[in-house]
mmCIF file of C-alpha atoms in Angstrom:
data_model
loop_
_atom_site.group_PDB
_atom_site.id
_atom_site.type_symbol
_atom_site.label_atom_id
_atom_site.label_comp_id
_atom_site.label_asym_id
_atom_site.label_seq_id
_atom_site.Cartn_x
_atom_site.Cartn_y
_atom_site.Cartn_z
ATOM 1 C CA MET A 1 25.938 96.119 139.742
ATOM 2 C CA GLY A 2 22.996 93.805 139.311
ATOM 3 C CA ILE A 3 22.498 90.241 140.414
ATOM 4 C CA ASN A 4 23.426 88.922 136.951
ATOM 5 C CA HIS A 5 26.870 90.544 137.015
ATOM 6 C CA PHE A 6 27.448 89.151 140.493
ATOM 7 C CA PHE A 7 26.546 85.688 139.275
ATOM 8 C CA THR A 8 28.779 85.698 136.143
ATOM 9 C CA SER A 9 31.819 86.971 138.047
ATOM 10 C CA LYS A 10 31.371 84.221 140.645
ATOM 11 C CA MET A 11 30.937 81.770 137.788
ATOM 12 C CA SER A 12 34.249 82.755 136.171
ATOM 13 C CA ASP A 13 35.953 82.569 139.580
ATOM 14 C CA ALA A 14 34.685 79.018 139.951
ATOM 15 C CA LEU A 15 35.823 78.153 136.432
ATOM 16 C CA GLY A 16 39.271 79.622 137.105
ATOM 17 C CA TRP A 17 39.512 77.701 140.358
ATOM 18 C CA ALA A 18 38.564 74.454 138.615
ATOM 19 C CA ARG A 19 40.994 75.070 135.759
ATOM 20 C CA LYS A 20 44.012 75.990 137.859
ATOM 21 C CA TYR A 21 43.798 72.793 139.912
ATOM 22 C CA SER A 22 43.285 70.447 136.961
ATOM 23 C CA ILE A 23 46.077 71.427 134.571
ATOM 24 C CA PHE A 24 46.512 68.870 131.824
ATOM 25 C CA GLN A 25 49.969 69.584 130.480
ATOM 26 C CA TYR A 26 51.638 68.755 127.218
ATOM 27 C CA PRO A 27 55.385 68.293 127.857
ATOM 28 C CA PHE A 28 57.237 69.339 124.695
ATOM 29 C CA VAL A 29 60.593 68.042 125.914
ATOM 30 C CA THR A 30 63.564 68.425 123.576
ATOM 31 C CA ALA A 31 66.733 68.730 125.663
ATOM 32 C CA CYS A 32 68.527 68.533 129.002
ATOM 33 C CA CYS A 33 65.865 70.548 130.848
ATOM 34 C CA GLY A 34 63.776 67.401 130.500
ATOM 35 C CA MET A 35 65.773 65.871 133.352
ATOM 36 C CA GLU A 36 64.729 68.695 135.647
ATOM 37 C CA TYR A 37 61.180 68.409 134.381
ATOM 38 C CA MET A 38 61.153 64.705 135.308
ATOM 39 C CA SER A 39 62.567 65.539 138.700
ATOM 40 C CA THR A 40 59.774 68.060 139.243
ATOM 41 C CA ALA A 41 57.163 65.607 138.096
ATOM 42 C CA ALA A 42 58.440 62.693 140.198
ATOM 43 C CA ALA A 43 57.562 61.899 143.806
ATOM 44 C CA HIS A 44 60.143 64.089 145.575
ATOM 45 C CA TYR A 45 58.825 67.434 144.291
ATOM 46 C CA ASP A 46 55.504 65.981 143.186
ATOM 47 C CA VAL A 47 53.857 68.328 140.727
ATOM 48 C CA ASP A 48 50.612 66.440 141.333
ATOM 49 C CA ARG A 49 50.151 68.438 144.566
ATOM 50 C CA PHE A 50 49.219 71.325 142.275
ATOM 51 C CA GLY A 51 46.868 69.253 140.170
ATOM 52 C CA ALA A 52 49.276 69.278 137.249
ATOM 53 C CA GLY A 53 50.520 65.726 137.492
ATOM 54 C CA PHE A 54 48.816 64.400 134.412
ATOM 55 C CA PRO A 55 50.787 64.791 131.172
ATOM 56 C CA ARG A 56 48.668 64.276 128.072
ATOM 57 C CA PHE A 57 50.683 63.466 125.001
ATOM 58 C CA SER A 58 47.956 64.800 122.766
ATOM 59 C CA PRO A 59 47.687 68.563 122.237
ATOM 60 C CA ARG A 60 43.923 68.224 121.793
ATOM 61 C CA GLN A 61 43.462 67.177 125.418
ATOM 62 C CA SER A 62 45.882 69.543 127.135
ATOM 63 C CA ASP A 63 45.585 73.036 128.615
ATOM 64 C CA VAL A 64 49.189 74.013 129.199
ATOM 65 C CA LEU A 65 52.085 73.607 126.771
ATOM 66 C CA PHE A 66 55.350 73.062 128.664
ATOM 67 C CA VAL A 67 58.182 73.843 126.240
ATOM 68 C CA VAL A 68 61.158 72.188 127.894
ATOM 69 C CA GLY A 69 64.519 72.576 126.205
ATOM 70 C CA THR A 70 66.221 74.208 123.239
ATOM 71 C CA ILE A 71 64.048 74.677 120.147
ATOM 72 C CA SER A 72 65.930 74.510 116.857
ATOM 73 C CA GLN A 73 64.845 76.251 113.686
ATOM 74 C CA LYS A 74 64.012 72.840 112.226
ATOM 75 C CA MET A 75 61.746 72.047 115.201
ATOM 76 C CA ALA A 76 59.973 75.432 115.203
ATOM 77 C CA PRO A 77 57.187 74.516 112.727
ATOM 78 C CA VAL A 78 56.422 71.396 114.792
ATOM 79 C CA LEU A 79 56.101 73.435 117.976
ATOM 80 C CA LYS A 80 53.827 75.912 116.220
ATOM 81 C CA MET A 81 51.654 73.074 114.933
ATOM 82 C CA VAL A 82 51.326 71.536 118.404
ATOM 83 C CA TYR A 83 50.331 74.947 119.780
ATOM 84 C CA ASP A 84 47.777 75.474 117.024
ATOM 85 C CA GLN A 85 46.244 72.061 117.685
ATOM 86 C CA MET A 86 45.535 72.840 121.350
ATOM 87 C CA CYS A 87 41.998 73.867 122.266
ATOM 88 C CA GLU A 88 41.208 77.169 123.990
ATOM 89 C CA PRO A 89 41.741 78.152 126.711
ATOM 90 C CA LYS A 90 45.462 77.387 126.538
ATOM 91 C CA TRP A 91 48.633 78.587 128.212
ATOM 92 C CA VAL A 92 52.329 78.249 127.397
ATOM 93 C CA VAL A 93 55.215 77.848 129.833
ATOM 94 C CA ALA A 94 58.780 78.485 128.629
ATOM 95 C CA PHE A 95 60.885 76.136 130.742
ATOM 96 C CA GLY A 96 64.614 76.930 130.834
ATOM 97 C CA VAL A 97 66.549 79.879 129.499
ATOM 98 C CA CYS A 98 66.883 78.446 125.968
ATOM 99 C CA THR A 99 63.134 78.631 125.473
ATOM 100 C CA CYS A 100 62.957 82.065 127.131
ATOM 101 C CA THR A 101 65.615 83.901 125.110
ATOM 102 C CA GLY A 102 67.799 81.355 123.327
ATOM 103 C CA GLY A 103 70.133 81.323 126.326
ATOM 104 C CA PHE A 104 73.819 81.120 125.492
ATOM 105 C CA TYR A 105 73.089 80.054 121.929
ATOM 106 C CA ASP A 106 73.620 82.605 119.182
ATOM 107 C CA ASN A 107 74.032 80.522 116.050
ATOM 108 C CA TYR A 108 72.548 79.122 112.869
ATOM 109 C CA SER A 109 70.371 76.458 114.453
ATOM 110 C CA THR A 110 68.631 77.835 117.535
ATOM 111 C CA VAL A 111 65.413 79.818 117.909
ATOM 112 C CA MET A 112 66.122 82.877 120.063
ATOM 113 C CA GLY A 113 63.192 82.423 122.402
ATOM 114 C CA ILE A 114 59.973 80.591 121.609
ATOM 115 C CA ASP A 115 58.041 83.845 122.129
ATOM 116 C CA THR A 116 59.069 84.736 118.580
ATOM 117 C CA ILE A 117 56.824 81.856 117.431
ATOM 118 C CA ILE A 118 54.068 81.393 120.030
ATOM 119 C CA PRO A 119 52.819 83.610 122.891
ATOM 120 C CA VAL A 120 54.346 82.703 126.254
ATOM 121 C CA ASP A 121 52.538 83.111 129.586
ATOM 122 C CA ILE A 122 55.183 82.112 132.114
ATOM 123 C CA TYR A 123 58.962 82.287 131.709
ATOM 124 C CA ILE A 124 61.046 80.026 133.950
ATOM 125 C CA PRO A 125 64.697 80.903 133.243
ATOM 126 C CA GLY A 126 67.595 78.843 134.548
ATOM 127 C CA CYS A 127 70.017 76.421 132.999
ATOM 128 C CA PRO A 128 68.272 74.280 134.004
ATOM 129 C CA PRO A 129 65.812 75.805 136.519
ATOM 130 C CA ARG A 130 65.653 74.012 139.850
ATOM 131 C CA PRO A 131 62.416 72.168 140.617
ATOM 132 C CA GLU A 132 61.572 74.832 143.232
ATOM 133 C CA ASN A 133 61.798 77.406 140.433
ATOM 134 C CA VAL A 134 59.486 75.335 138.292
ATOM 135 C CA LEU A 135 56.940 74.990 141.091
ATOM 136 C CA ASP A 136 57.125 78.747 141.650
ATOM 137 C CA GLY A 137 56.431 79.277 137.947
ATOM 138 C CA LEU A 138 53.563 76.817 138.136
ATOM 139 C CA MET A 139 51.984 78.705 141.040
ATOM 140 C CA LYS A 140 52.322 81.969 139.105
ATOM 141 C CA LEU A 141 50.622 80.257 136.198
ATOM 142 C CA GLN A 142 47.819 79.178 138.518
ATOM 143 C CA GLU A 143 47.318 82.802 139.573
ATOM 144 C CA LYS A 144 47.116 83.757 135.925
ATOM 145 C CA ILE A 145 44.613 81.002 135.176
ATOM 146 C CA GLN A 146 42.504 82.057 138.171
ATOM 147 C CA LYS A 147 42.320 85.600 136.798
ATOM 148 C CA GLY A 148 41.482 84.280 133.337
ATOM 149 C CA GLU A 149 44.514 85.958 131.774
ATOM 150 C CA GLN A 150 46.214 84.659 128.649
ATOM 151 C CA SER A 151 49.174 86.006 126.719
ATOM 152 C CA ARG A 152 48.382 86.812 123.079
ATOM 153 C CA THR A 153 51.438 88.746 121.917
ATOM 154 C CA LEU A 154 54.703 87.657 120.350
ATOM 155 C CA TYR A 155 58.138 89.116 120.986
ATOM 156 C CA ASP A 156 59.386 91.439 118.278
ATOM 157 C CA PRO A 157 63.210 91.456 118.070
ATOM 158 C CA LYS A 158 63.198 94.744 116.145
ATOM 159 C CA THR A 159 61.282 96.838 118.661
ATOM 160 C CA LYS A 160 62.374 94.622 121.616
ATOM 161 C CA LYS A 161 58.797 94.597 122.878
ATOM 162 C CA GLY A 162 56.776 91.750 124.298
ATOM 163 C CA ARG A 163 59.243 90.091 126.665
ATOM 164 C CA PRO A 164 59.694 90.667 130.431
ATOM 165 C CA ALA A 165 62.475 93.172 131.151
ATOM 166 C CA GLN A 166 64.042 90.797 133.702
ATOM 167 C CA LEU A 167 65.134 88.503 130.882
ATOM 168 C CA GLY A 168 67.350 91.257 129.453
ATOM 169 C CA ASN A 169 67.897 92.389 125.898
ATOM 170 C CA THR A 170 68.695 89.474 123.647
ATOM 171 C CA PRO A 171 68.880 89.344 119.858
ATOM 172 C CA MET B 1 104.503 45.666 112.449
ATOM 173 C CA THR B 2 102.122 48.533 113.228
ATOM 174 C CA PRO B 3 99.397 49.495 110.746
ATOM 175 C CA LEU B 4 101.385 52.594 109.834
ATOM 176 C CA GLN B 5 104.468 50.562 108.929
ATOM 177 C CA THR B 6 102.374 48.200 106.804
ATOM 178 C CA ILE B 7 100.901 51.154 104.946
ATOM 179 C CA GLN B 8 104.283 52.846 104.499
ATOM 180 C CA GLN B 9 105.754 49.637 103.089
ATOM 181 C CA HIS B 10 102.964 49.317 100.529
ATOM 182 C CA PHE B 11 102.445 52.932 99.456
ATOM 183 C CA GLU B 12 105.962 54.342 100.044
ATOM 184 C CA ALA B 13 106.318 57.798 98.449
ATOM 185 C CA ARG B 14 102.668 58.098 97.482
ATOM 186 C CA LEU B 15 101.805 59.155 101.037
ATOM 187 C CA ILE B 16 101.963 62.907 101.615
ATOM 188 C CA GLU B 17 102.790 62.686 105.295
ATOM 189 C CA THR B 18 102.712 60.256 108.190
ATOM 190 C CA HIS B 19 102.739 60.912 111.864
ATOM 191 C CA ASP B 20 102.833 58.748 114.982
ATOM 192 C CA PHE B 21 102.290 60.132 118.454
ATOM 193 C CA ARG B 22 102.458 57.434 121.187
ATOM 194 C CA GLY B 23 100.659 54.909 119.021
ATOM 195 C CA ASP B 24 98.142 57.333 117.516
ATOM 196 C CA GLU B 25 98.952 56.861 113.870
ATOM 197 C CA THR B 26 97.996 59.322 111.144
ATOM 198 C CA VAL B 27 98.342 59.135 107.386
ATOM 199 C CA VAL B 28 97.772 62.047 105.004
ATOM 200 C CA ILE B 29 97.056 61.174 101.374
ATOM 201 C CA ALA B 30 95.805 62.902 98.238
ATOM 202 C CA GLY B 31 92.173 62.519 97.216
ATOM 203 C CA GLY B 32 93.074 60.467 94.150
ATOM 204 C CA LEU B 33 94.508 57.706 96.310
ATOM 205 C CA LEU B 34 91.513 57.439 98.635
ATOM 206 C CA THR B 35 89.653 54.525 97.039
ATOM 207 C CA GLU B 36 92.815 52.436 96.677
ATOM 208 C CA MET B 37 93.827 53.192 100.268
ATOM 209 C CA ALA B 38 90.348 52.347 101.582
ATOM 210 C CA LEU B 39 90.362 49.002 99.793
ATOM 211 C CA PHE B 40 93.839 48.295 101.133
ATOM 212 C CA LEU B 41 92.815 49.138 104.704
ATOM 213 C CA LYS B 42 89.761 46.911 104.552
ATOM 214 C CA LYS B 43 91.020 43.938 102.570
ATOM 215 C CA THR B 44 94.556 43.453 103.933
ATOM 216 C CA PRO B 45 94.316 40.687 106.571
ATOM 217 C CA GLU B 46 96.890 42.173 108.970
ATOM 218 C CA LEU B 47 95.112 45.548 108.882
ATOM 219 C CA ASP B 48 91.456 44.456 108.633
ATOM 220 C CA PHE B 49 89.904 47.864 109.399
ATOM 221 C CA ASN B 50 86.303 46.680 109.444
ATOM 222 C CA TYR B 51 84.876 49.640 111.366
ATOM 223 C CA LEU B 52 84.727 53.254 110.187
ATOM 224 C CA MET B 53 84.294 54.995 113.543
ATOM 225 C CA ASP B 54 84.130 58.601 112.441
ATOM 226 C CA LEU B 55 84.237 60.736 109.359
ATOM 227 C CA THR B 56 84.320 64.484 109.626
ATOM 228 C CA ALA B 57 85.960 67.533 108.090
ATOM 229 C CA VAL B 58 87.897 70.611 109.139
ATOM 230 C CA ASP B 59 87.779 74.056 107.550
ATOM 231 C CA TYR B 60 91.246 75.638 107.766
ATOM 232 C CA LEU B 61 90.165 79.076 106.564
ATOM 233 C CA PHE B 62 91.788 81.710 108.844
ATOM 234 C CA PHE B 63 93.587 78.856 110.607
ATOM 235 C CA ALA B 64 95.771 80.183 113.446
ATOM 236 C CA GLY B 65 95.053 83.697 112.186
ATOM 237 C CA GLY B 66 96.667 82.872 108.835
ATOM 238 C CA ARG B 67 100.078 82.151 110.403
ATOM 239 C CA ILE B 68 99.971 78.453 109.497
ATOM 240 C CA GLU B 69 99.758 77.609 105.814
ATOM 241 C CA LYS B 70 97.747 74.468 105.040
ATOM 242 C CA ARG B 71 97.776 72.370 101.879
ATOM 243 C CA ALA B 72 94.129 73.032 101.111
ATOM 244 C CA ARG B 73 91.210 74.788 102.714
ATOM 245 C CA PHE B 74 89.413 71.618 103.823
ATOM 246 C CA GLU B 75 90.593 68.345 105.223
ATOM 247 C CA VAL B 76 88.367 65.273 105.481
ATOM 248 C CA VAL B 77 89.293 63.122 108.482
ATOM 249 C CA TYR B 78 88.574 59.395 108.795
ATOM 250 C CA HIS B 79 88.980 57.279 111.930
ATOM 251 C CA PHE B 80 89.249 53.533 111.376
ATOM 252 C CA PHE B 81 89.217 50.737 113.910
ATOM 253 C CA SER B 82 89.846 47.021 113.599
ATOM 254 C CA LEU B 83 87.686 44.931 115.904
ATOM 255 C CA LYS B 84 89.885 41.913 115.209
ATOM 256 C CA HIS B 85 93.314 43.436 115.877
ATOM 257 C CA ASN B 86 92.167 46.223 118.181
ATOM 258 C CA HIS B 87 94.152 48.910 116.394
ATOM 259 C CA ARG B 88 93.254 52.301 114.983
ATOM 260 C CA LEU B 89 94.223 54.645 112.182
ATOM 261 C CA ARG B 90 93.504 58.248 111.344
ATOM 262 C CA LEU B 91 93.393 59.153 107.667
ATOM 263 C CA LYS B 92 93.365 62.748 106.420
ATOM 264 C CA VAL B 93 92.628 63.905 102.890
ATOM 265 C CA PRO B 94 93.097 67.582 101.889
ATOM 266 C CA VAL B 95 90.254 68.932 99.715
ATOM 267 C CA GLU B 96 90.549 72.053 97.564
ATOM 268 C CA GLU B 97 88.164 74.978 97.948
ATOM 269 C CA GLN B 98 87.572 75.342 94.176
ATOM 270 C CA ASN B 99 86.046 71.920 93.618
ATOM 271 C CA PRO B 100 85.369 70.323 96.992
ATOM 272 C CA GLU B 101 84.774 66.764 95.886
ATOM 273 C CA ILE B 102 86.070 63.435 97.114
ATOM 274 C CA ASP B 103 85.249 59.759 96.562
ATOM 275 C CA SER B 104 82.542 58.211 98.706
ATOM 276 C CA LEU B 105 83.353 55.239 100.953
ATOM 277 C CA THR B 106 79.739 54.079 101.295
ATOM 278 C CA GLY B 107 80.485 50.979 99.206
ATOM 279 C CA LEU B 108 83.032 49.740 101.746
ATOM 280 C CA TRP B 109 81.618 50.948 105.064
ATOM 281 C CA ALA B 110 77.867 51.494 105.397
ATOM 282 C CA SER B 111 78.456 53.923 108.278
ATOM 283 C CA ALA B 112 80.029 56.353 105.805
ATOM 284 C CA ASN B 113 76.572 57.091 104.400
ATOM 285 C CA TRP B 114 75.247 59.400 107.118
ATOM 286 C CA PHE B 115 78.694 60.766 108.008
ATOM 287 C CA GLU B 116 79.202 61.914 104.430
ATOM 288 C CA ARG B 117 75.771 63.480 104.355
ATOM 289 C CA GLU B 118 76.659 65.403 107.516
ATOM 290 C CA VAL B 119 79.939 66.624 106.006
ATOM 291 C CA TRP B 120 78.058 67.698 102.884
ATOM 292 C CA ASP B 121 75.469 69.487 105.033
ATOM 293 C CA MET B 122 77.934 71.309 107.255
ATOM 294 C CA PHE B 123 80.944 71.883 104.969
ATOM 295 C CA GLY B 124 79.614 71.518 101.417
ATOM 296 C CA ILE B 125 82.058 68.819 100.411
ATOM 297 C CA ARG B 126 80.540 66.524 97.766
ATOM 298 C CA PHE B 127 81.094 62.765 97.825
ATOM 299 C CA LYS B 128 81.319 61.124 94.412
ATOM 300 C CA GLY B 129 79.292 57.914 94.262
ATOM 301 C CA HIS B 130 77.181 58.556 97.360
ATOM 302 C CA PRO B 131 73.722 56.961 96.869
ATOM 303 C CA ASP B 132 71.676 59.809 98.412
ATOM 304 C CA LEU B 133 73.726 62.930 99.076
ATOM 305 C CA LYS B 134 71.289 65.354 100.719
ATOM 306 C CA ARG B 135 71.231 67.381 103.927
ATOM 307 C CA ILE B 136 70.887 65.359 107.124
ATOM 308 C CA LEU B 137 70.733 67.914 109.977
ATOM 309 C CA MET B 138 69.570 71.169 108.414
ATOM 310 C CA TYR B 139 66.357 71.648 106.454
ATOM 311 C CA GLU B 140 66.287 71.655 102.665
ATOM 312 C CA GLU B 141 65.564 75.420 102.526
ATOM 313 C CA PHE B 142 68.830 76.217 104.331
ATOM 314 C CA GLN B 143 71.265 78.239 102.216
ATOM 315 C CA GLY B 144 75.002 77.644 102.523
ATOM 316 C CA HIS B 145 76.923 75.372 104.878
ATOM 317 C CA ALA B 146 76.823 76.242 108.542
ATOM 318 C CA LEU B 147 80.228 75.030 109.776
ATOM 319 C CA ARG B 148 82.257 76.773 107.082
ATOM 320 C CA LYS B 149 84.360 79.450 108.718
ATOM 321 C CA ASP B 150 83.062 82.117 106.349
ATOM 322 C CA TYR B 151 79.440 81.434 107.355
ATOM 323 C CA PRO B 152 78.480 84.272 109.755
ATOM 324 C CA PHE B 153 78.269 82.652 113.188
ATOM 325 C CA ASN B 154 74.993 84.333 114.141
ATOM 326 C CA LYS B 155 73.270 84.317 110.757
ATOM 327 C CA ARG B 156 69.799 82.850 111.076
ATOM 328 C CA GLN B 157 67.487 81.373 108.460
ATOM 329 C CA PRO B 158 64.237 80.711 110.332
ATOM 330 C CA LEU B 159 61.570 78.521 108.770
ATOM 331 C CA ILE B 160 58.869 80.401 110.682
ATOM 332 C CA GLY B 161 58.870 83.320 113.104
ATOM 333 C CA LEU B 162 61.509 86.007 113.353
#
């Protein structure tokens, strides 16, 4: 291990540290989970303690896409477009069980998990998840950002691969 | 005189069925009588139904497991309200499966416009004389009508993804 390797690894550590404490998030809020999101963001739970208190309503300026609430088939192309417009490096948080797996929906209108459309880094299940859950997910995301990890794979309903086992087998 | 009595006096035997449960009054009529009935409900001073509160439909396919026989597969349901007299009326119109078509009420109540588009979208019932009868909730590429009972409940038609 030479001095150059030592320097670049320290450099990426510093970058990860800077990134994880300055998360600019894009809240893609579509449903009731939005209430819990607001509660997390407001003074009582105060997401700003983690450096993530600054929602940018432009995908071009944000690092983390918070998908909060049920995504319908009609909304899916919009979500995909917002994701595509974000600059690298970018991360995605699935907030609430509807975004994780489709939740209790099994019908004509609902996307069965946003990981069939875009890669998801952190799943926060719950209907809705409590703010403590959300903060836990946020800290796990920070760990991931520190390590420089990003999810690149989609869930395949046929092979049932690409989704954490804890979420169970869903269609 | 209640709205139901006024209607019974005017239409007499042309009504299919009437029904009154503790002041909740319901009239069932054939589709051919709809426009005349709507005009009567709106223009008669003692009725004065100036507000169409709701317009929806019911699919009676497999209703009660087939034990109860209905007149037709679909029924379009209207809820009227009079802001002046503070009274209400429910109007039901059976619609056949073969040619699911019924007159539009958009000329009399503007609120019928989006309601009728929703019924078209979900049940595939056409409204004659509607100015812009196209889907309102589902996307244009969607095949079939999602709230019909013979639409598979978990059939998906994704625009993108799997």
